Amino acid sequence: MNRQRSFIGFIVVGAIALLVIAIAGFYWFFAKSPGNLIASTSQPGAAIFVSKLSPAMVSLLANPDRLQALDREEELSKLKTSLFAKSGIDYKQDIQPWLGNEITLAITTLDIDRDPENGQQLGYLLALATKQPEKSREFVELLFSKRALAGANLAVEQYKGVKLISDNSQPEQDLLAGAVVGEGFVLFANDPKVLRDAINNVQAPDLNLTSSPEYQKAIKEQIKGGLAVAFLNLPIVAKWQGLELPEQLYNSQIISLVLNPKGLLAETTFLTSSEIVSPSAPLSKPVGALQYVPASAGLAISGSNLSNLGDSDLTKLWKQATATLYGSGEDVVYRLAKPLADVQKRWGINLPEDIFSWVQGEYAIALLPDQEQTTPHWIFVVEKSEGVEQGVARLDAIASSNGLSINTLTIDQQKISAWTELTTATKKSDVKEGASFSIETKVQGLHTTLGNYEIFTSDLETMDEILTTKDNSIIDNPNFKDSIAAIPLPNQGYIYLDWTKSQNLLERQVPILKLVEVLGKPFFNNLRSLTLSSYGTDTRSLKGGVFFKLHNS
């Protein structure tokens, strides 16, 4: 266990941090010419070293020094210095001269010795492309000689024509094995067996990742010119997490990162051997319901036809993904849209049955953060279609059964239906001792009709903002416009998150996010918003993207 943990410190933190900060630095480039910075290679060459049973592989497909022009805050330089400070290695002198155009990190096996009796020890492989094999060999010799001087016991072996060097480190030290393979790559691993397996994978092509039909299908979905790519073997990822998924619809996933003049697009494709069905017809433009969402919204979800959402492949994907990430079927949307979930609990309603079932046209759901309270305001906009009138009447009936009154009021000459609750408040009497009582009306929700849409809100202030700021909707927000412009059309709608407005809310609802922010601090410090969407027409894959809009872009 110590060996695994120490190697994570050397490899995982180092390589992933290098990848994250390299990508995080992209936004500095937008003032220049994004077209000049594209991947130096079309796909990961190191895949030949990785087993086709590997759960995950991530690659940076450009030399980190090509990103140096982006490094206005010197984050890359700081990272390079910190990574090699303890090893006595100088990046500029010892690594820069030979480092090529690819850095790949893979989890090669779930258990190096395949012995369940002594616990699970993951195998890690780091592959660095080299453009000067002799200099990279000198670096490997230098690295291990410095480790020997620090007290490590070195072991050298020849394996199928390749010189492997490893050390017998003390438990508190980093265990490391390294080799230069052929003329193309320098390999590091957390066990010599991982390196031997990597060499076997090259010499027996049917063992490596490039021979996997799933990988071959996935790599075809990679964005051309993407600067980074990740491949996930989803059934093995689930096994790695110790999960037995109730339904395994998708077999693999590929993620590509590409520059956009306005930000960074992460496109992902989930592949399956089954026929999949879109939850609704694709949309060729943003839904009209968004015109009633104020520009102040921190979260906006839009699309069409919620009636079949529960049976869609998009929902099945979400359940599979959240189960894999959280270790359970917990739905992270429940956390993000907790105010709506609170309404569901308080009123005793079932959102899919009592609301989503009659939403067959356009819809928009939005949260408006409130600095003075922890619970944000909410908005739900529904296009008028068959069943909407009966659905609204059903909600009125549910409100009445919960003891709420249905009253009509007017705001800016617009008639509003309000679900209200009468409560009593006590106050000290100024005339005699004792308490007097006053009756107060508390609004639990409102709805009204505007044009061809029915609009629901949590409170009077939010409804008033919708009615009095009609020309200041989220559709008119330049940040929103830029974000959706990066998403291909047609698509299934958008999930738009204004990071600057919603950061505090998200951190409360998803605590693990704070850890992610620490690991990717330069990125999150400059994140302005993110937009998610699903698109594509292939019946054997589900394609989507996340667009990250960054400050100064």
Coordinates of C-alpha atoms in Angstrom, one line a residue:
M1 CA 0.0 0.0 0.0
N2 CA 2.9 2.4 0.8
R3 CA 4.4 1.6 -2.6
Q4 CA 1.2 2.4 -4.4
R5 CA 0.6 5.6 -2.4
S6 CA 4.1 6.9 -2.9
F7 CA 4.0 6.3 -6.6
I8 CA 0.8 8.2 -6.9
G9 CA 2.6 11.1 -5.4
F10 CA 5.3 10.9 -8.1
I11 CA 3.3 9.8 -11.2
V12 CA -0.4 10.6 -10.7
V13 CA -0.1 14.0 -9.1
G14 CA 2.8 15.0 -11.3
A15 CA 1.4 13.9 -14.7
I16 CA -2.2 14.9 -14.0
A17 CA -1.1 18.2 -12.6
L18 CA 1.0 18.9 -15.6
L19 CA -2.0 18.0 -17.8
V20 CA -4.4 20.1 -15.8
I21 CA -2.2 23.2 -15.6
A22 CA -1.3 22.9 -19.3
I23 CA -4.9 22.9 -20.2
A24 CA -5.7 25.6 -17.6
G25 CA -3.2 27.8 -19.2
F26 CA -4.9 27.7 -22.6
Y27 CA -7.1 30.7 -21.9
W28 CA -4.0 33.0 -21.9
F29 CA -3.6 32.1 -25.6
F30 CA -6.9 33.4 -26.7
A31 CA -5.6 36.9 -27.2
K32 CA -3.2 35.5 -29.7
S33 CA -4.0 32.9 -32.3
P34 CA -5.6 29.6 -31.2
G35 CA -5.2 28.1 -34.6
N36 CA -1.4 27.9 -34.1
L37 CA -1.7 25.5 -31.1
I38 CA -3.0 22.1 -32.1
A39 CA -2.0 18.6 -31.3
S40 CA 1.3 17.5 -32.6
T41 CA 0.1 13.9 -33.1
S42 CA -3.3 12.5 -34.1
Q43 CA -3.7 9.9 -31.4
P44 CA -1.7 8.5 -28.4
G45 CA 1.2 6.4 -29.7
A46 CA 1.8 5.0 -26.2
A47 CA -1.5 3.0 -26.5
I48 CA 0.7 0.1 -27.8
F49 CA 2.2 -0.3 -24.3
V50 CA -1.2 -0.3 -22.6
S51 CA -3.3 -3.5 -22.1
K52 CA -6.7 -3.6 -23.7
L53 CA -8.0 -4.4 -20.2
S54 CA -6.8 -1.1 -18.9
P55 CA -9.6 0.9 -17.2
A56 CA -8.2 4.4 -18.1
M57 CA -5.7 6.2 -20.2
V58 CA -5.1 10.0 -20.5
S59 CA -2.7 11.7 -23.0
L60 CA -1.4 15.2 -23.6
L61 CA -0.7 15.3 -27.4
A62 CA 1.6 18.3 -27.5
N63 CA 4.9 19.2 -25.9
P64 CA 4.3 21.2 -22.7
D65 CA 6.9 23.7 -23.8
R66 CA 4.7 24.7 -26.7
L67 CA 2.3 26.0 -24.0
Q68 CA 5.1 28.2 -22.4
A69 CA 3.8 31.2 -24.3
L70 CA 0.6 30.9 -22.4
D71 CA 2.4 31.0 -19.0
R72 CA 1.8 34.6 -18.0
E73 CA 1.4 33.6 -14.4
E74 CA 4.3 31.2 -14.6
E75 CA 2.1 28.3 -13.4
L76 CA 3.9 25.8 -15.7
S77 CA 7.3 26.9 -14.6
K78 CA 6.3 26.6 -10.9
L79 CA 4.9 23.1 -11.6
K80 CA 8.0 22.0 -13.3
T81 CA 10.2 23.3 -10.5
S82 CA 8.0 21.7 -7.7
L83 CA 7.8 18.3 -9.5
F84 CA 11.5 17.8 -9.6
A85 CA 12.7 19.8 -6.6
K86 CA 13.2 16.8 -4.4
S87 CA 14.8 14.6 -7.0
G88 CA 17.6 17.0 -7.9
I89 CA 16.5 17.0 -11.5
D90 CA 16.6 20.2 -13.6
Y91 CA 13.8 20.2 -16.1
K92 CA 15.3 22.6 -18.6
Q93 CA 18.7 20.9 -18.6
D94 CA 17.7 17.2 -18.1
I95 CA 14.3 16.8 -19.7
Q96 CA 13.5 19.6 -22.1
P97 CA 16.1 18.6 -24.7
W98 CA 14.6 15.2 -25.3
L99 CA 10.9 15.5 -24.4
G100 CA 8.6 14.9 -27.4
N101 CA 5.0 15.6 -28.2
E102 CA 3.2 13.2 -26.0
I103 CA 2.7 12.5 -22.3
T104 CA 0.5 9.5 -21.5
L105 CA -0.6 8.2 -18.1
A106 CA -2.5 4.9 -17.8
I107 CA -3.8 2.6 -15.2
T108 CA -2.6 -0.7 -16.7
T109 CA -4.0 -3.3 -14.4
L110 CA -6.3 -3.4 -11.3
D111 CA -3.9 -5.7 -9.4
I112 CA -0.2 -6.0 -10.4
D113 CA 0.3 -9.5 -8.9
R114 CA -3.3 -10.6 -9.5
D115 CA -3.4 -12.0 -5.9
P116 CA -6.6 -10.9 -4.1
E117 CA -5.2 -12.1 -0.8
N118 CA -2.7 -9.2 -0.4
G119 CA -5.1 -6.5 -1.5
Q120 CA -5.4 -4.6 -4.8
Q121 CA -2.4 -2.7 -6.1
L122 CA -3.0 -0.7 -9.3
G123 CA -0.4 -0.7 -12.0
Y124 CA 0.6 2.8 -13.3
L125 CA 2.4 3.5 -16.4
L126 CA 3.8 6.9 -17.5
A127 CA 5.0 7.2 -21.1
L128 CA 7.0 10.2 -22.3
A129 CA 7.7 10.6 -26.0
T130 CA 11.3 11.2 -26.8
K131 CA 12.9 13.0 -29.8
Q132 CA 16.5 12.2 -28.7
P133 CA 16.7 8.6 -27.4
E134 CA 20.3 8.8 -26.2
K135 CA 19.6 11.9 -24.1
S136 CA 16.6 10.3 -22.6
R137 CA 18.7 7.3 -21.7
E138 CA 21.1 9.6 -20.0
F139 CA 18.2 11.1 -18.1
V140 CA 17.0 7.7 -16.9
E141 CA 20.5 6.8 -15.7
L142 CA 20.9 10.2 -14.0
L143 CA 17.5 9.8 -12.2
F144 CA 18.3 6.4 -10.8
S145 CA 21.8 7.3 -9.9
K146 CA 20.5 10.2 -7.8
R147 CA 18.0 7.8 -6.2
A148 CA 20.9 5.4 -5.4
L149 CA 22.8 8.2 -3.8
A150 CA 19.7 8.9 -1.7
G151 CA 19.8 5.4 -0.3
A152 CA 17.8 3.3 -2.8
N153 CA 18.9 -0.1 -3.9
L154 CA 19.0 -0.4 -7.7
A155 CA 18.2 -3.5 -9.8
V156 CA 19.1 -3.7 -13.5
E157 CA 17.8 -6.4 -15.9
Q158 CA 17.6 -7.0 -19.6
Y159 CA 14.1 -8.0 -20.7
K160 CA 13.5 -8.8 -24.4
G161 CA 16.3 -6.4 -25.4
V162 CA 15.2 -3.6 -23.2
K163 CA 17.2 -2.4 -20.2
L164 CA 15.0 -2.0 -17.1
I165 CA 16.1 -0.2 -14.0
S166 CA 14.2 -0.2 -10.7
D167 CA 14.9 0.4 -7.1
N168 CA 14.2 -1.4 -3.9
S169 CA 13.1 1.7 -2.0
Q170 CA 12.3 1.9 1.6
P171 CA 8.5 2.1 2.4
E172 CA 8.7 5.8 2.9
Q173 CA 10.3 6.4 -0.4
D174 CA 9.0 6.4 -4.0
L175 CA 9.3 3.0 -5.7
L176 CA 10.1 3.5 -9.4
A177 CA 11.0 1.5 -12.5
G178 CA 12.1 3.0 -15.7
A179 CA 13.2 2.1 -19.3
V180 CA 13.8 3.6 -22.7
V181 CA 11.9 1.5 -25.3
G182 CA 13.1 1.7 -28.9
E183 CA 13.5 5.1 -30.3
G184 CA 10.2 6.6 -29.2
F185 CA 9.3 6.4 -25.5
V186 CA 10.6 6.7 -22.0
L187 CA 8.5 4.5 -19.6
F188 CA 8.1 4.8 -15.9
A189 CA 6.0 2.5 -13.7
N190 CA 5.4 1.7 -10.1
D191 CA 6.6 -1.9 -10.5
P192 CA 9.0 -3.7 -12.9
K193 CA 6.2 -6.1 -13.8
V194 CA 4.3 -3.2 -15.2
L195 CA 7.2 -2.4 -17.5
R196 CA 7.6 -6.0 -18.6
D197 CA 3.9 -6.2 -19.4
A198 CA 4.2 -3.0 -21.4
I199 CA 7.0 -4.6 -23.5
N200 CA 4.9 -7.7 -23.9
N201 CA 2.0 -5.6 -25.2
V202 CA 4.2 -4.2 -27.9
Q203 CA 5.5 -7.5 -29.1
A204 CA 2.1 -9.3 -28.9
P205 CA -0.2 -6.7 -30.6
D206 CA -3.4 -8.6 -29.8
L207 CA -2.8 -7.7 -26.1
N208 CA -2.5 -4.0 -26.4
L209 CA -5.2 -1.3 -26.4
T210 CA -4.9 -0.6 -30.1
S211 CA -6.2 -4.1 -30.8
S212 CA -9.4 -3.5 -28.8
P213 CA -12.5 -3.0 -31.0
E214 CA -13.9 -0.6 -28.4
Y215 CA -10.8 1.5 -28.5
Q216 CA -10.7 1.5 -32.3
K217 CA -14.3 2.7 -32.4
A218 CA -13.7 5.3 -29.7
I219 CA -10.6 6.8 -31.3
K220 CA -12.5 7.5 -34.5
E221 CA -14.6 9.9 -32.4
Q222 CA -11.6 11.9 -31.3
I223 CA -11.8 15.5 -32.3
K224 CA -9.1 16.4 -34.9
G225 CA -6.5 18.7 -33.5
G226 CA -7.5 17.9 -29.9
L227 CA -4.7 18.7 -27.4
A228 CA -5.6 16.0 -24.9
V229 CA -7.6 12.8 -25.0
A230 CA -8.8 10.3 -22.4
F231 CA -10.1 6.8 -22.9
L232 CA -12.2 4.9 -20.3
N233 CA -13.1 1.2 -20.4
L234 CA -16.4 1.6 -18.4
P235 CA -17.0 -2.0 -17.3
I236 CA -13.5 -2.2 -15.9
V237 CA -13.8 1.2 -14.3
A238 CA -16.9 -0.1 -12.5
K239 CA -15.0 -3.2 -11.5
W240 CA -12.2 -1.0 -10.2
Q241 CA -14.7 0.9 -8.1
G242 CA -16.1 -2.4 -6.8
L243 CA -19.5 -1.7 -8.4
E244 CA -22.2 -4.0 -9.8
L245 CA -24.2 -1.7 -12.0
P246 CA -27.9 -2.5 -12.4
E247 CA -27.6 -1.7 -16.1
Q248 CA -24.4 -1.5 -18.2
L249 CA -25.6 0.3 -21.3
Y250 CA -22.3 2.0 -22.4
N251 CA -19.0 0.1 -22.9
S252 CA -16.5 2.8 -23.4
Q253 CA -16.0 6.6 -23.4
I254 CA -13.5 8.9 -25.1
I255 CA -12.9 12.5 -24.1
S256 CA -11.2 15.1 -26.3
L257 CA -10.1 18.6 -25.4
V258 CA -9.8 21.2 -28.1
L259 CA -9.3 25.0 -28.2
N260 CA -12.1 27.3 -29.2
P261 CA -11.7 31.1 -29.7
K262 CA -14.0 31.6 -26.7
G263 CA -12.8 28.9 -24.4
L264 CA -12.1 25.2 -24.1
L265 CA -14.4 22.4 -25.5
A266 CA -14.3 18.9 -23.9
E267 CA -16.2 16.6 -26.2
T268 CA -17.1 13.1 -25.1
T269 CA -18.6 10.1 -26.8
F270 CA -20.1 7.1 -25.1
L271 CA -20.2 3.9 -27.2
T272 CA -22.5 1.0 -26.9
S273 CA -23.4 -2.1 -28.9
S274 CA -27.1 -1.5 -28.4
E275 CA -29.5 0.8 -30.3
I276 CA -30.1 4.0 -28.4
V277 CA -32.9 6.4 -28.6
S278 CA -32.7 10.2 -28.1
P279 CA -34.9 11.5 -25.3
S280 CA -36.5 14.1 -27.7
A281 CA -36.2 15.4 -31.2
P282 CA -33.1 17.5 -31.7
L283 CA -33.4 21.3 -31.5
S284 CA -32.0 23.6 -34.2
K285 CA -32.0 26.7 -32.0
P286 CA -32.2 27.6 -28.3
V287 CA -35.7 27.1 -26.9
G288 CA -38.0 30.1 -26.6
A289 CA -38.6 29.3 -22.9
L290 CA -35.2 30.8 -22.1
Q291 CA -36.6 34.3 -22.9
Y292 CA -38.3 34.2 -19.5
V293 CA -35.1 33.3 -17.6
P294 CA -33.4 36.4 -16.2
A295 CA -29.8 37.1 -17.1
S296 CA -29.0 36.8 -13.3
A297 CA -29.6 33.1 -13.4
G298 CA -26.7 31.0 -12.0
L299 CA -28.0 27.7 -13.5
A300 CA -30.3 27.2 -16.5
I301 CA -31.5 23.9 -18.0
S302 CA -33.4 23.9 -21.3
G303 CA -34.7 21.5 -23.8
S304 CA -37.9 19.8 -24.9
N305 CA -40.1 16.9 -23.9
L306 CA -39.6 15.8 -20.3
S307 CA -42.3 13.2 -20.6
N308 CA -40.1 10.3 -21.6
L309 CA -36.9 11.4 -19.9
G310 CA -36.9 8.6 -17.3
D311 CA -36.8 6.0 -20.1
S312 CA -34.3 7.7 -22.3
D313 CA -30.7 6.5 -22.9
L314 CA -29.5 9.9 -21.6
T315 CA -31.0 9.1 -18.2
K316 CA -29.5 5.6 -18.3
L317 CA -26.1 7.1 -19.0
W318 CA -26.5 9.5 -16.2
K319 CA -27.4 6.7 -13.7
Q320 CA -24.4 4.7 -14.9
A321 CA -22.0 7.7 -14.7
T322 CA -23.2 8.8 -11.2
A323 CA -23.0 5.2 -9.9
T324 CA -19.4 4.9 -11.2
L325 CA -18.3 8.3 -9.9
Y326 CA -20.1 8.2 -6.5
G327 CA -20.0 4.5 -5.8
S328 CA -23.8 4.5 -5.8
G329 CA -26.8 5.4 -7.9
E330 CA -26.9 8.8 -6.1
D331 CA -28.1 11.4 -8.6
V332 CA -25.9 14.5 -8.6
V333 CA -28.7 16.5 -10.3
Y334 CA -30.7 16.0 -7.1
R335 CA -27.9 17.9 -5.4
L336 CA -27.6 20.7 -8.0
A337 CA -31.3 21.3 -8.2
K338 CA -32.0 20.7 -4.5
P339 CA -34.5 23.6 -4.2
L340 CA -36.8 21.7 -6.7
A341 CA -36.2 18.5 -4.7
D342 CA -37.2 20.4 -1.5
V343 CA -40.5 21.4 -3.2
Q344 CA -41.1 17.8 -4.2
K345 CA -40.6 16.6 -0.6
R346 CA -42.6 19.5 1.0
W347 CA -45.6 19.1 -1.3
G348 CA -45.5 15.3 -1.4
I349 CA -45.3 15.2 -5.2
N350 CA -43.4 13.1 -7.7
L351 CA -41.7 15.3 -10.2
P352 CA -41.6 12.7 -13.1
E353 CA -45.2 11.7 -12.6
D354 CA -46.9 15.0 -11.5
I355 CA -44.9 17.4 -13.7
F356 CA -42.5 15.9 -16.2
S357 CA -45.2 13.6 -17.6
W358 CA -47.2 16.5 -19.2
V359 CA -44.2 18.5 -20.4
Q360 CA -44.1 17.6 -24.1
G361 CA -43.0 20.9 -25.5
E362 CA -40.1 23.3 -24.6
Y363 CA -39.1 23.9 -21.1
A364 CA -36.5 25.8 -19.0
I365 CA -35.5 25.4 -15.4
A366 CA -33.4 28.0 -13.7
L367 CA -31.9 28.8 -10.3
L368 CA -31.2 32.4 -9.2
P369 CA -28.6 32.6 -6.4
D370 CA -29.4 34.9 -3.5
Q371 CA -26.5 36.3 -1.5
E372 CA -28.7 36.8 1.5
Q373 CA -29.9 33.2 1.8
T374 CA -28.5 29.7 1.2
T375 CA -31.6 28.6 -0.9
P376 CA -31.7 30.0 -4.4
H377 CA -34.9 31.1 -6.1
W378 CA -36.3 28.8 -8.9
I379 CA -38.1 29.2 -12.2
F380 CA -39.8 26.6 -14.3
V381 CA -41.1 27.6 -17.8
V382 CA -43.2 25.3 -19.9
E383 CA -44.4 25.7 -23.4
K384 CA -48.2 25.3 -23.8
S385 CA -49.1 21.9 -25.3
E386 CA -51.6 19.2 -24.9
G387 CA -51.9 18.3 -21.3
V388 CA -50.3 21.4 -19.8
E389 CA -53.7 22.9 -18.7
Q390 CA -54.6 19.7 -17.0
G391 CA -51.2 19.5 -15.5
V392 CA -51.4 22.9 -14.0
A393 CA -54.9 22.1 -12.6
R394 CA -53.5 19.0 -11.0
L395 CA -50.8 21.0 -9.3
D396 CA -53.5 23.4 -8.0
A397 CA -55.3 20.4 -6.6
I398 CA -52.2 19.1 -4.9
A399 CA -51.6 22.5 -3.4
S400 CA -55.1 22.6 -2.0
S401 CA -54.8 19.1 -0.6
N402 CA -51.6 20.3 1.3
G403 CA -53.6 23.1 2.9
L404 CA -52.5 25.9 0.6
S405 CA -54.9 28.6 -0.7
I406 CA -55.0 29.5 -4.4
N407 CA -55.3 33.3 -4.7
T408 CA -55.1 35.7 -7.6
L409 CA -53.0 38.8 -7.6
T410 CA -51.7 41.3 -10.1
I411 CA -48.1 42.4 -10.8
D412 CA -47.6 45.0 -13.5
Q413 CA -51.1 44.3 -14.9
Q414 CA -50.3 40.6 -15.1
K415 CA -52.7 38.2 -13.3
I416 CA -50.8 35.7 -11.2
S417 CA -52.0 32.6 -9.4
A418 CA -50.3 32.2 -6.0
W419 CA -50.2 29.2 -3.7
T420 CA -50.3 30.7 -0.2
E421 CA -50.2 29.6 3.4
L422 CA -51.6 31.5 6.3
T423 CA -49.4 31.6 9.4
T424 CA -49.7 33.3 12.8
A425 CA -47.0 35.5 14.3
T426 CA -46.9 36.7 17.9
K427 CA -45.9 40.1 19.2
K428 CA -45.8 41.8 22.5
S429 CA -48.9 44.0 23.2
D430 CA -48.2 47.6 23.8
V431 CA -51.5 47.9 25.8
K432 CA -51.3 45.1 28.3
E433 CA -49.2 42.2 29.3
G434 CA -49.4 39.1 27.2
A435 CA -49.1 38.5 23.4
S436 CA -51.2 39.4 20.5
F437 CA -51.4 37.6 17.2
S438 CA -51.2 38.6 13.6
I439 CA -52.0 36.7 10.4
E440 CA -49.3 36.5 7.8
T441 CA -49.5 35.2 4.2
K442 CA -46.5 33.1 3.0
V443 CA -46.2 32.5 -0.7
Q444 CA -45.1 28.9 -1.5
G445 CA -45.2 29.3 -5.3
L446 CA -46.7 31.2 -8.2
H447 CA -47.6 30.7 -11.8
T448 CA -48.9 32.7 -14.7
T449 CA -49.3 32.6 -18.5
L450 CA -47.1 34.7 -20.8
G451 CA -47.5 34.2 -24.5
N452 CA -47.4 30.5 -25.2
Y453 CA -45.7 29.6 -22.0
E454 CA -46.7 28.8 -18.4
I455 CA -44.3 30.2 -15.9
F456 CA -43.8 28.9 -12.3
T457 CA -41.6 30.7 -9.7
S458 CA -40.7 30.2 -6.0
D459 CA -41.6 33.7 -4.9
L460 CA -43.0 37.2 -5.7
E461 CA -39.6 38.8 -6.2
T462 CA -38.6 36.3 -8.9
M463 CA -41.9 36.6 -10.7
D464 CA -41.5 40.4 -10.6
E465 CA -38.0 40.2 -12.0
I466 CA -39.4 38.1 -15.0
L467 CA -42.2 40.6 -15.6
T468 CA -40.3 43.8 -15.3
T469 CA -37.0 42.9 -17.0
K470 CA -38.3 41.3 -20.2
D471 CA -35.4 42.7 -22.2
N472 CA -32.8 41.3 -19.9
S473 CA -33.1 37.6 -20.3
I474 CA -30.3 35.0 -20.3
I475 CA -30.6 34.8 -24.1
D476 CA -29.3 38.4 -24.3
N477 CA -26.4 37.6 -22.0
P478 CA -23.2 37.8 -24.1
N479 CA -21.5 35.1 -21.9
F480 CA -24.5 32.7 -22.5
K481 CA -24.4 33.5 -26.3
D482 CA -20.7 32.8 -26.6
S483 CA -21.1 29.5 -24.7
I484 CA -24.0 28.0 -26.7
A485 CA -22.3 29.1 -29.9
A486 CA -19.5 26.6 -29.2
I487 CA -22.0 23.7 -29.0
P488 CA -22.9 22.0 -32.3
L489 CA -26.4 22.2 -33.7
P490 CA -28.8 20.5 -33.6
N491 CA -28.7 19.3 -30.0
Q492 CA -30.9 18.2 -27.1
G493 CA -30.7 21.6 -25.3
Y494 CA -28.3 23.0 -22.7
I495 CA -27.3 23.0 -19.1
Y496 CA -25.7 26.3 -18.5
L497 CA -23.8 27.1 -15.2
D498 CA -22.5 30.5 -14.4
W499 CA -19.5 29.5 -12.2
T500 CA -19.0 32.9 -10.6
K501 CA -22.6 33.1 -9.5
S502 CA -23.1 29.5 -8.4
Q503 CA -19.7 28.5 -7.0
N504 CA -20.8 28.8 -3.3
L505 CA -24.0 26.9 -4.0
L506 CA -22.3 24.1 -5.8
E507 CA -19.6 23.7 -3.1
R508 CA -22.4 23.3 -0.5
Q509 CA -24.3 20.8 -2.5
V510 CA -21.3 18.8 -3.9
P511 CA -18.5 18.9 -1.2
I512 CA -16.0 16.9 -3.3
L513 CA -15.9 19.9 -5.7
K514 CA -13.7 21.7 -3.2
L515 CA -11.0 19.0 -3.6
V516 CA -11.3 19.2 -7.4
E517 CA -10.9 23.0 -7.2
V518 CA -7.7 22.6 -5.2
L519 CA -6.2 20.2 -7.8
G520 CA -7.1 22.5 -10.7
K521 CA -6.8 25.9 -9.0
P522 CA -5.4 27.8 -12.0
F523 CA -8.3 26.6 -14.1
F524 CA -11.1 27.2 -11.6
N525 CA -9.7 30.6 -10.7
N526 CA -10.3 31.6 -14.3
L527 CA -13.5 29.7 -15.0
R528 CA -16.4 31.9 -15.9
S529 CA -19.1 29.4 -17.0
L530 CA -19.6 26.0 -18.3
T531 CA -22.3 24.6 -20.7
L532 CA -23.2 21.0 -21.3
S533 CA -25.2 19.5 -24.2
S534 CA -25.9 16.3 -26.0
Y535 CA -25.8 16.0 -29.7
G536 CA -25.0 13.6 -32.6
T537 CA -27.2 11.2 -34.5
D538 CA -25.4 7.9 -34.4
T539 CA -27.7 5.2 -32.9
R540 CA -24.6 3.4 -31.4
S541 CA -23.1 6.3 -29.5
L542 CA -24.1 9.2 -27.4
K543 CA -22.1 12.3 -28.0
G544 CA -22.0 15.5 -25.9
G545 CA -19.7 18.3 -24.9
V546 CA -18.8 20.6 -22.1
F547 CA -17.7 24.1 -23.1
F548 CA -15.6 26.0 -20.5
K549 CA -15.7 29.8 -21.0
L550 CA -12.8 31.4 -19.2
H551 CA -12.1 35.0 -18.2
N552 CA -10.4 37.2 -20.8
S553 CA -11.7 34.9 -23.6

